[in-house]
């Protein structure tokens, strides 16, 4: 029979081994609720600054890598205006969190959302969505920690989940 001490030793050894393999407490997981709220506020503050035409204020909320890229894209007044128009046009009206993930080292976080945007009544592009319609898309928000501060890194648009057709052929699943 195994003694209680020996059993405790084995439990500790198994837990340590699982941690080393990445299956224990150090494993990446969801972003906790308080941090998720903080990150979504950064995204919201960024969008508010963009909507107000405050590019420099918006840039302060972005990662250094994103700042460098945006500065290249906004090098003159015409490009800055185009950037603001595009950014405003692609700012979602709503975001609903579907999933979040924190990296193992705690320095990056991703939040997968479902974003919606009402197409302006003034939209006249015949190839675009109808004016006044509500468009939905998956939107992944990426954040990085720089010098102890969370920064909005990038966004990646996905498809509208309602338009994704699941494969029904088991051979391909």
Coordinates of N, CA and C in Angstrom, one line a residue:
X1 N 0.8 -1.2 0.0 CA 0.0 0.0 0.0 C 0.9 1.2 0.0
X2 N 0.4 2.3 -0.7 CA 1.2 3.5 -0.8 C 0.8 4.4 0.4
X3 N 1.8 5.0 1.0 CA 1.6 5.9 2.1 C 1.0 7.2 1.6
X4 N 0.4 8.0 2.5 CA -0.1 9.3 2.2 C 0.9 10.2 1.7
X5 N 2.1 10.1 2.3 CA 3.3 11.0 1.8 C 3.7 10.7 0.4
X6 N 3.8 9.4 0.2 CA 4.2 8.9 -1.2 C 3.1 9.3 -2.2
X7 N 1.8 9.2 -1.9 CA 0.7 9.6 -2.8 C 0.8 11.1 -3.0
X8 N 1.0 11.9 -2.0 CA 1.1 13.3 -2.2 C 2.3 13.7 -3.1
X9 N 3.4 12.9 -2.9 CA 4.6 13.2 -3.8 C 4.3 12.9 -5.2
X10 N 3.6 11.8 -5.5 CA 3.2 11.5 -6.9 C 2.2 12.5 -7.4
X11 N 1.3 13.0 -6.7 CA 0.4 14.0 -7.1 C 1.1 15.3 -7.5
X12 N 2.1 15.6 -6.6 CA 2.9 16.8 -6.9 C 3.7 16.6 -8.2
X13 N 4.3 15.5 -8.3 CA 5.2 15.2 -9.5 C 4.3 15.2 -10.8
X14 N 3.1 14.7 -10.7 CA 2.2 14.7 -11.9 C 1.8 16.1 -12.2
X15 N 1.5 16.9 -11.2 CA 1.1 18.3 -11.4 C 2.2 19.1 -12.0
X16 N 3.4 18.9 -11.5 CA 4.6 19.6 -12.0 C 4.9 19.2 -13.5
X17 N 4.8 17.9 -13.8 CA 5.0 17.4 -15.1 C 4.0 18.0 -16.1
X18 N 2.7 18.1 -15.7 CA 1.6 18.6 -16.5 C 1.9 20.1 -16.7
X19 N 2.4 20.8 -15.7 CA 2.7 22.3 -15.9 C 3.8 22.4 -16.9
X20 N 4.9 21.6 -16.8 CA 6.0 21.7 -17.7 C 5.6 21.5 -19.1
X21 N 4.6 20.6 -19.3 CA 4.2 20.2 -20.7 C 3.2 21.3 -21.2
X22 N 2.8 22.2 -20.4 CA 1.8 23.2 -20.8 C 0.4 22.9 -20.6
X23 N 0.1 21.8 -19.8 CA -1.2 21.4 -19.6 C -1.7 21.8 -18.2
X24 N -0.9 22.6 -17.5 CA -1.3 22.9 -16.1 C -1.6 24.4 -16.0
X25 N -1.3 24.9 -14.8 CA -1.7 26.3 -14.5 C -1.1 27.4 -15.4
X26 N 0.0 27.1 -16.1 CA 0.6 28.1 -17.0 C 0.0 28.1 -18.4
X27 N -0.9 27.2 -18.6 CA -1.5 27.1 -19.9 C -2.3 28.3 -20.3
X28 N -2.3 28.7 -21.6 CA -3.1 29.8 -22.1 C -4.5 29.5 -21.9
X29 N -5.3 30.5 -21.6 CA -6.7 30.4 -21.4 C -7.5 31.6 -21.7
X30 N -8.7 31.7 -21.3 CA -9.5 32.9 -21.6 C -9.0 34.1 -20.8
X31 N -9.4 35.3 -21.4 CA -9.0 36.5 -20.7 C -10.0 36.7 -19.6
X32 N -9.6 37.1 -18.4 CA -10.5 37.2 -17.3 C -11.4 38.4 -17.5
X33 N -12.6 38.4 -16.9 CA -13.6 39.4 -17.2 C -13.2 40.9 -17.0
X34 N -12.4 41.1 -15.9 CA -12.0 42.5 -15.7 C -11.1 43.0 -16.8
X35 N -10.1 42.2 -17.2 CA -9.2 42.6 -18.2 C -9.9 42.7 -19.6
X36 N -10.8 41.8 -19.8 CA -11.6 41.9 -21.1 C -12.3 43.2 -21.2
X37 N -12.9 43.6 -20.1 CA -13.6 44.9 -20.0 C -12.6 46.1 -20.3
X38 N -11.4 46.0 -19.7 CA -10.4 47.0 -19.9 C -10.0 47.1 -21.4
X39 N -9.8 45.9 -22.0 CA -9.3 45.8 -23.4 C -10.4 46.4 -24.3
X40 N -11.7 46.0 -24.1 CA -12.7 46.5 -24.9 C -12.9 48.0 -24.7
X41 N -12.6 48.6 -23.6 CA -12.6 50.0 -23.4 C -11.5 50.7 -24.2
X42 N -10.4 50.1 -24.3 CA -9.3 50.6 -25.1 C -9.7 50.7 -26.5
X43 N -10.4 49.6 -27.0 CA -10.9 49.6 -28.4 C -11.9 50.7 -28.6
X44 N -12.8 50.8 -27.6 CA -13.9 51.8 -27.7 C -13.3 53.2 -27.7
X45 N -12.3 53.5 -26.8 CA -11.7 54.8 -26.7 C -11.0 55.1 -28.1
X46 N -10.4 54.1 -28.7 CA -9.7 54.3 -30.0 C -10.7 54.7 -31.0
X47 N -11.9 54.0 -31.1 CA -12.9 54.3 -32.0 C -13.5 55.7 -31.8
X48 N -13.6 56.1 -30.6 CA -14.2 57.5 -30.2 C -13.2 58.5 -30.7
X49 N -11.9 58.3 -30.5 CA -10.9 59.3 -30.9 C -10.9 59.4 -32.5
X50 N -11.0 58.2 -33.1 CA -11.1 58.2 -34.6 C -12.3 59.0 -35.1
X51 N -13.4 58.7 -34.5 CA -14.7 59.4 -34.8 C -14.6 60.9 -34.6
X52 N -13.8 61.3 -33.7 CA -13.6 62.8 -33.4 C -12.5 63.4 -34.2
X53 N -11.8 62.5 -35.1 CA -10.8 63.0 -35.9 C -9.4 63.2 -35.2
X54 N -9.3 62.6 -34.0 CA -8.1 62.8 -33.2 C -7.2 61.6 -33.4
X55 N -6.4 61.7 -34.5 CA -5.6 60.6 -34.9 C -4.4 60.4 -33.9
X56 N -3.8 61.4 -33.4 CA -2.7 61.3 -32.5 C -3.2 60.7 -31.2
X57 N -4.4 61.1 -30.7 CA -5.0 60.5 -29.5 C -5.3 59.0 -29.7
X58 N -5.8 58.7 -30.9 CA -6.1 57.3 -31.2 C -4.8 56.5 -31.3
X59 N -3.8 57.0 -31.9 CA -2.5 56.3 -32.0 C -1.9 56.0 -30.7
X60 N -2.1 56.8 -29.7 CA -1.5 56.5 -28.4 C -2.0 55.3 -27.8
X61 N -3.2 54.8 -28.3 CA -3.8 53.6 -27.7 C -3.3 52.3 -28.5
X62 N -2.6 52.5 -29.6 CA -2.2 51.4 -30.4 C -0.8 50.9 -30.1
X63 N -0.5 49.7 -30.5 CA 0.9 49.1 -30.3 C 1.9 49.9 -31.1
X64 N 3.1 49.8 -30.7 CA 4.2 50.5 -31.4 C 4.2 50.1 -32.9
X65 N 4.0 48.8 -33.1 CA 4.0 48.3 -34.5 C 2.9 48.9 -35.3
X66 N 1.7 48.9 -34.7 CA 0.5 49.5 -35.4 C 0.7 51.0 -35.6
X67 N 1.3 51.7 -34.6 CA 1.6 53.1 -34.8 C 2.5 53.4 -36.0
X68 N 3.5 52.6 -36.1 CA 4.5 52.8 -37.2 C 3.8 52.6 -38.5
X69 N 2.9 51.6 -38.6 CA 2.2 51.3 -39.9 C 1.2 52.5 -40.2
X70 N 0.5 52.9 -39.2 CA -0.5 54.0 -39.4 C 0.2 55.3 -39.8
X71 N 1.3 55.6 -39.1 CA 2.0 56.8 -39.4 C 2.4 56.8 -40.9
X72 N 2.8 55.7 -41.5 CA 3.2 55.6 -42.9 C 1.9 55.9 -43.7
X73 N 0.8 55.3 -43.3 CA -0.5 55.5 -44.1 C -1.1 56.9 -44.0
X74 N -0.6 57.7 -43.0 CA -1.2 59.0 -42.8 C -0.1 60.1 -42.9
X75 N 0.8 59.9 -43.8 CA 1.9 60.8 -43.9 C 1.6 62.2 -44.5
X76 N 0.4 62.4 -45.1 CA 0.1 63.7 -45.5 C -1.4 63.9 -45.2
X77 N -1.9 65.1 -45.4 CA -3.3 65.5 -45.1 C -4.3 64.6 -45.8
X78 N -4.1 64.4 -47.1 CA -5.0 63.6 -47.9 C -5.1 62.1 -47.4
X79 N -3.9 61.6 -47.1 CA -3.9 60.2 -46.6 C -4.5 60.1 -45.2
X80 N -4.3 61.1 -44.4 CA -4.9 61.2 -43.1 C -6.4 61.2 -43.1
X81 N -6.9 62.0 -44.1 CA -8.4 62.1 -44.2 C -9.0 60.8 -44.7
X82 N -8.3 60.1 -45.7 CA -8.7 58.8 -46.2 C -8.7 57.8 -45.1
X83 N -7.7 57.8 -44.2 CA -7.6 56.9 -43.1 C -8.7 57.1 -42.1
X84 N -9.0 58.3 -41.8 CA -10.1 58.6 -40.9 C -11.5 58.2 -41.5
X85 N -11.7 58.4 -42.7 CA -12.9 58.0 -43.4 C -13.1 56.5 -43.4
X86 N -12.0 55.8 -43.8 CA -12.1 54.3 -43.8 C -12.3 53.8 -42.4
X87 N -11.5 54.3 -41.4 CA -11.6 53.8 -40.1 C -13.0 54.0 -39.5
X88 N -13.6 55.2 -39.8 CA -14.9 55.5 -39.3 C -15.9 54.5 -39.9
X89 N -15.8 54.3 -41.2 CA -16.7 53.4 -42.0 C -16.6 52.0 -41.4
X90 N -15.5 51.6 -41.0 CA -15.3 50.2 -40.5 C -15.5 50.0 -39.0
X91 N -15.8 51.1 -38.3 CA -16.0 51.0 -36.9 C -17.3 50.4 -36.6
X92 N -17.4 49.3 -35.9 CA -18.6 48.6 -35.6 C -19.5 49.4 -34.7
X93 N -20.9 49.2 -34.9 CA -21.8 49.8 -34.0 C -21.9 49.1 -32.7
X94 N -21.8 47.7 -32.8 CA -21.8 46.9 -31.7 C -20.8 45.8 -31.8
X95 N -20.3 45.3 -30.7 CA -19.4 44.1 -30.6 C -20.0 43.2 -29.5
X96 N -20.1 42.0 -29.8 CA -20.5 41.0 -28.8 C -19.4 39.9 -28.7
X97 N -18.9 39.8 -27.5 CA -17.8 38.9 -27.3 C -18.3 37.4 -27.4
X98 N -17.5 36.7 -28.2 CA -17.8 35.2 -28.4 C -16.8 34.4 -27.7
X99 N -15.5 34.8 -27.6 CA -14.4 34.0 -27.1 C -13.2 34.9 -26.8
X100 N -12.4 34.6 -25.9 CA -11.2 35.4 -25.7 C -10.1 34.4 -25.3
X101 N -8.9 34.8 -25.5 CA -7.7 34.0 -25.3 C -6.5 34.8 -24.8
X102 N -5.9 34.4 -23.7 CA -4.7 35.0 -23.2 C -3.5 34.1 -23.5
X103 N -2.4 34.7 -23.9 CA -1.2 33.9 -24.2 C -0.6 33.4 -22.9
X104 N 0.2 32.4 -23.0 CA 0.8 31.7 -21.8 C 1.6 32.8 -21.0
X105 N 2.3 33.6 -21.7 CA 3.2 34.6 -21.0 C 2.4 35.8 -20.5
X106 N 1.1 35.9 -20.9 CA 0.3 37.0 -20.4 C 0.5 38.3 -21.1
X107 N 1.2 38.3 -22.2 CA 1.6 39.6 -22.9 C 0.7 39.8 -24.2
X108 N -0.1 38.9 -24.6 CA -1.0 39.1 -25.7 C -2.4 38.6 -25.4
X109 N -3.4 39.2 -25.9 CA -4.7 38.8 -25.7 C -5.5 39.0 -27.0
X110 N -6.4 38.0 -27.3 CA -7.3 38.1 -28.4 C -8.7 38.0 -28.0
X111 N -9.6 38.8 -28.6 CA -11.0 38.7 -28.2 C -11.7 38.6 -29.6
X112 N -12.4 37.4 -29.7 CA -13.2 37.2 -30.9 C -14.6 37.7 -30.6
X113 N -15.1 38.6 -31.5 CA -16.4 39.2 -31.3 C -17.3 39.0 -32.6
X114 N -18.5 39.2 -32.4 CA -19.5 39.4 -33.5 C -19.8 40.9 -33.6
X115 N -19.4 41.5 -34.7 CA -19.5 43.0 -34.9 C -20.7 43.2 -35.8
X116 N -21.4 44.3 -35.5 CA -22.5 44.7 -36.5 C -22.3 46.2 -36.8
X117 N -22.8 46.5 -38.0 CA -22.7 47.9 -38.5 C -23.9 48.1 -39.4
X118 N -24.5 49.3 -39.1 CA -25.6 49.7 -40.0 C -25.0 50.4 -41.2
X119 N -25.4 50.0 -42.4 CA -24.9 50.7 -43.6 C -25.6 52.0 -43.7
X120 N -24.9 53.1 -43.8 CA -25.5 54.5 -43.9 C -26.5 54.6 -45.1
X121 N -27.6 55.3 -44.9 CA -28.6 55.6 -45.9 C -27.9 56.3 -47.1
X122 N -26.8 56.9 -46.9 CA -26.1 57.7 -48.0 C -25.3 56.8 -48.9
X123 N -25.1 55.5 -48.5 CA -24.3 54.6 -49.3 C -24.9 54.4 -50.6
X124 N -24.2 54.7 -51.7 CA -24.8 54.7 -53.1 C -24.1 53.6 -53.9
X125 N -23.1 52.9 -53.4 CA -22.4 51.9 -54.2 C -23.4 50.7 -54.5
X126 N -23.7 50.5 -55.8 CA -24.6 49.4 -56.2 C -24.1 48.0 -55.9
X127 N -22.7 47.9 -55.8 CA -22.2 46.6 -55.5 C -22.1 46.3 -54.0
X128 N -22.3 47.4 -53.2 CA -22.3 47.2 -51.7 C -23.6 46.8 -51.1
X129 N -23.6 46.6 -49.8 CA -24.8 46.2 -49.2 C -25.9 47.3 -49.2
X130 N -27.1 47.0 -49.2 CA -28.2 48.0 -49.3 C -28.1 49.0 -48.2
X131 N -28.4 50.3 -48.5 CA -28.4 51.3 -47.4 C -29.4 50.9 -46.3
X132 N -29.0 51.2 -45.1 CA -29.9 50.9 -44.0 C -29.8 49.5 -43.5
X133 N -29.2 48.6 -44.2 CA -29.1 47.2 -43.8 C -28.1 47.0 -42.6
X134 N -28.2 46.0 -41.9 CA -27.3 45.7 -40.8 C -26.4 44.6 -41.3
X135 N -25.1 44.8 -41.2 CA -24.1 43.8 -41.7 C -23.4 43.3 -40.4
X136 N -23.1 42.0 -40.4 CA -22.5 41.3 -39.3 C -21.2 40.6 -39.8
X137 N -20.2 40.6 -38.9 CA -19.0 39.9 -39.3 C -18.2 39.5 -38.0
X138 N -17.5 38.4 -38.1 CA -16.6 38.1 -36.9 C -15.5 39.2 -37.0
X139 N -15.1 39.6 -35.8 CA -14.0 40.6 -35.7 C -13.1 40.2 -34.5
X140 N -11.9 39.9 -34.8 CA -10.9 39.5 -33.8 C -10.1 40.7 -33.4
X141 N -10.1 41.1 -32.2 CA -9.3 42.2 -31.7 C -8.1 41.6 -31.0
X142 N -6.9 42.1 -31.4 CA -5.6 41.7 -30.8 C -5.1 42.8 -29.9
X143 N -4.6 42.5 -28.8 CA -4.0 43.4 -27.8 C -2.6 42.9 -27.4
X144 N -1.7 43.8 -27.1 CA -0.4 43.4 -26.6 C 0.0 44.3 -25.4
X145 N 0.8 43.8 -24.5 CA 1.2 44.5 -23.4 C 2.6 45.1 -23.7
X146 N 2.8 46.4 -23.7 CA 4.0 47.1 -23.9 C 4.4 48.0 -22.7
X147 N 5.5 47.7 -22.2 CA 6.0 48.5 -21.0 C 4.9 48.5 -19.9
X148 N 4.3 47.3 -19.7 CA 3.3 47.2 -18.6 C 1.9 47.7 -18.9
X149 N 1.7 48.3 -20.1 CA 0.4 48.8 -20.5 C -0.2 48.1 -21.7
X150 N -1.5 47.8 -21.6 CA -2.1 47.1 -22.7 C -2.4 48.1 -23.9
X151 N -2.1 47.7 -25.1 CA -2.3 48.5 -26.3 C -3.1 47.7 -27.3
X152 N -3.9 48.4 -28.0 CA -4.7 47.8 -29.1 C -3.7 47.6 -30.3
X153 N -3.6 46.3 -30.7 CA -2.6 46.0 -31.8 C -3.3 46.0 -33.2
X154 N -4.2 45.1 -33.4 CA -4.9 45.1 -34.7 C -6.2 44.4 -34.6
X155 N -7.0 44.6 -35.7 CA -8.3 43.9 -35.8 C -8.3 43.1 -37.1
X156 N -8.9 41.9 -37.1 CA -9.0 41.1 -38.2 C -10.5 40.8 -38.5
X157 N -11.0 41.2 -39.6 CA -12.4 40.9 -40.0 C -12.5 39.5 -40.5
X158 N -13.6 38.8 -40.1 CA -13.9 37.5 -40.7 C -15.3 37.6 -41.4
X159 N -15.8 36.4 -41.7 CA -17.1 36.4 -42.4 C -18.2 36.6 -41.4
X160 N -19.4 36.8 -42.0 CA -20.6 36.8 -41.2 C -20.8 35.3 -40.9
X161 N -20.9 34.9 -39.6 CA -21.0 33.5 -39.3 C -22.3 32.9 -39.8
X162 N -23.3 33.7 -40.0 CA -24.6 33.2 -40.6 C -24.5 32.8 -42.0
X163 N -23.4 33.2 -42.7 CA -23.2 32.8 -44.1 C -22.2 31.7 -44.2
X164 N -21.7 31.1 -43.2 CA -20.8 30.0 -43.2 C -21.6 28.7 -43.3
X165 N -21.4 27.9 -44.3 CA -22.1 26.7 -44.4 C -21.2 25.6 -43.9
X166 N -21.7 24.8 -42.9 CA -20.9 23.7 -42.4 C -20.9 22.6 -43.4
X167 N -19.7 21.9 -43.4 CA -19.6 20.7 -44.2 C -20.4 19.6 -43.6
X168 N -21.2 18.9 -44.5 CA -22.0 17.8 -44.0 C -21.5 16.5 -44.4
X169 N -20.3 16.4 -45.0 CA -19.7 15.2 -45.4 C -18.7 14.8 -44.4
X170 N -19.0 13.7 -43.7 CA -18.1 13.2 -42.6 C -16.7 12.9 -43.1
X171 N -16.6 12.5 -44.4 CA -15.3 12.2 -44.9 C -14.3 13.4 -44.9
X172 N -14.8 14.6 -44.9 CA -14.0 15.8 -44.9 C -13.9 16.5 -43.5
X173 N -14.5 16.0 -42.5 CA -14.5 16.5 -41.2 C -13.3 15.9 -40.4

